CSV table of C-alpha atoms in Angstrom, one decimal:
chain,number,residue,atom,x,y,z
A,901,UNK,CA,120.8,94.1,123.5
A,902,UNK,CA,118.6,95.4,126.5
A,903,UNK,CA,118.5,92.8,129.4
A,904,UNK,CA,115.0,91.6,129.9
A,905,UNK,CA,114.3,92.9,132.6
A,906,UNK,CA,113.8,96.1,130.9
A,907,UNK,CA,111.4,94.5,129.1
A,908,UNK,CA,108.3,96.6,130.3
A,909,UNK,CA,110.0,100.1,129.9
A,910,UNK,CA,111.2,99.1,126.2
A,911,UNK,CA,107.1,98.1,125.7
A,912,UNK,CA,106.0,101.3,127.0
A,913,UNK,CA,108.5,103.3,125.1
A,914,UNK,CA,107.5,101.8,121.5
A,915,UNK,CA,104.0,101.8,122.6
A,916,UNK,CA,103.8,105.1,123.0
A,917,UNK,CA,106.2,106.0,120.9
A,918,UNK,CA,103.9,104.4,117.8
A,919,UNK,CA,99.9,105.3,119.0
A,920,UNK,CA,101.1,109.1,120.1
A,921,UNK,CA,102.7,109.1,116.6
A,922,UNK,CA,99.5,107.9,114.6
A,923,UNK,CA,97.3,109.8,117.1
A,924,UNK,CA,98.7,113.4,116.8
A,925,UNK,CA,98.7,112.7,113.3
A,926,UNK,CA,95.1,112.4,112.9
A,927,UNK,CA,94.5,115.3,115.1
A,928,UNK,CA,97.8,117.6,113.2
A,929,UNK,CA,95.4,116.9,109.7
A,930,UNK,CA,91.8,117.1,111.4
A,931,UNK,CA,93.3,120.7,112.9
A,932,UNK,CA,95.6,122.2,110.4
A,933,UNK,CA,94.8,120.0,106.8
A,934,UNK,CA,97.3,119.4,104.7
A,935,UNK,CA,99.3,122.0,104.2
A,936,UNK,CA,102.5,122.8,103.5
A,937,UNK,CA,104.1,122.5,107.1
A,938,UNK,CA,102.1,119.5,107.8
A,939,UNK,CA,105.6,117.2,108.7
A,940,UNK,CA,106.8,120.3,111.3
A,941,UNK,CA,103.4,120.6,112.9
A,942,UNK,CA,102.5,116.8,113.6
A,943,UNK,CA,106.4,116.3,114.3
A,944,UNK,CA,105.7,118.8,117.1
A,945,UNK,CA,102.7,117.6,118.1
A,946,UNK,CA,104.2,114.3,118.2
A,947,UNK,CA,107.2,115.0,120.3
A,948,UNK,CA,104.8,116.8,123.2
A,949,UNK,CA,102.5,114.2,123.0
A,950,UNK,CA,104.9,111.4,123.5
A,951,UNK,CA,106.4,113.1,126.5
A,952,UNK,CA,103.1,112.4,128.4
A,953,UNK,CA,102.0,109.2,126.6
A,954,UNK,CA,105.3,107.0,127.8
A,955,UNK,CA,104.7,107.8,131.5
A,956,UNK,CA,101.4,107.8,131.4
A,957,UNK,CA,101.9,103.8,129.6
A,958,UNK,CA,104.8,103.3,132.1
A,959,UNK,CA,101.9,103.8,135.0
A,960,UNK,CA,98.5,102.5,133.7
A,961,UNK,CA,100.2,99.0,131.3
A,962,UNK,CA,100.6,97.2,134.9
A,963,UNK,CA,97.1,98.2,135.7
A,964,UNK,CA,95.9,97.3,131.9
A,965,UNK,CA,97.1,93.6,132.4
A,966,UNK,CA,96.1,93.1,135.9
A,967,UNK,CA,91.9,94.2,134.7
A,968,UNK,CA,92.6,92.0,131.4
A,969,UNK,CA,93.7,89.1,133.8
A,970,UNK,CA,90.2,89.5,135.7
A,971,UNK,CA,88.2,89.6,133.1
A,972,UNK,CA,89.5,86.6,131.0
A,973,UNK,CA,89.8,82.8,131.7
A,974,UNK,CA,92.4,80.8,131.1
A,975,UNK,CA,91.6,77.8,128.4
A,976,UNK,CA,91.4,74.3,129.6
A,977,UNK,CA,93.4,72.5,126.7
A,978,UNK,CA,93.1,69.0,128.6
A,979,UNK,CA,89.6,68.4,127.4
């Protein structure tokens, strides 16, 4: 097991791992169609893709959080 305080780099890698992923693969089949080398084209997208999205989630997730956190209240359960 990863100790939690890796917590926010394991997040950022499966998040960008997964929306990178679904992402160049809308963009491999808007581009190319589906052809034949569709799987080698998207995997290649994929992997170049993914190489910018999990710093780029490592940087802008702590940033995300702190503009959700401003612009939501927290629910007063007492009433």
């Amino acid at each position: 097991m990863i100790p939690a305080r890796y917590a926010h780099v394991l997040f950022s890698l499966l998040l960008s791992g997964l929306m990178s992923l679904l992402v160049s693969l809308v963009a491999t089949l808007k581009n190319a169609g589906l052809t034949a080398d569709i799987l080698s084209l998207w995997m290649g997208a994929w992997l170049s893709s993914w190489l910018l999205a999990f710093p780029g989630v490592l940087i802008i997730a702590p940033l995300v959080r702190r503009l959700v956190a401003r612009l939501t209240v927290t629910e007063d359960r007492s009433a």
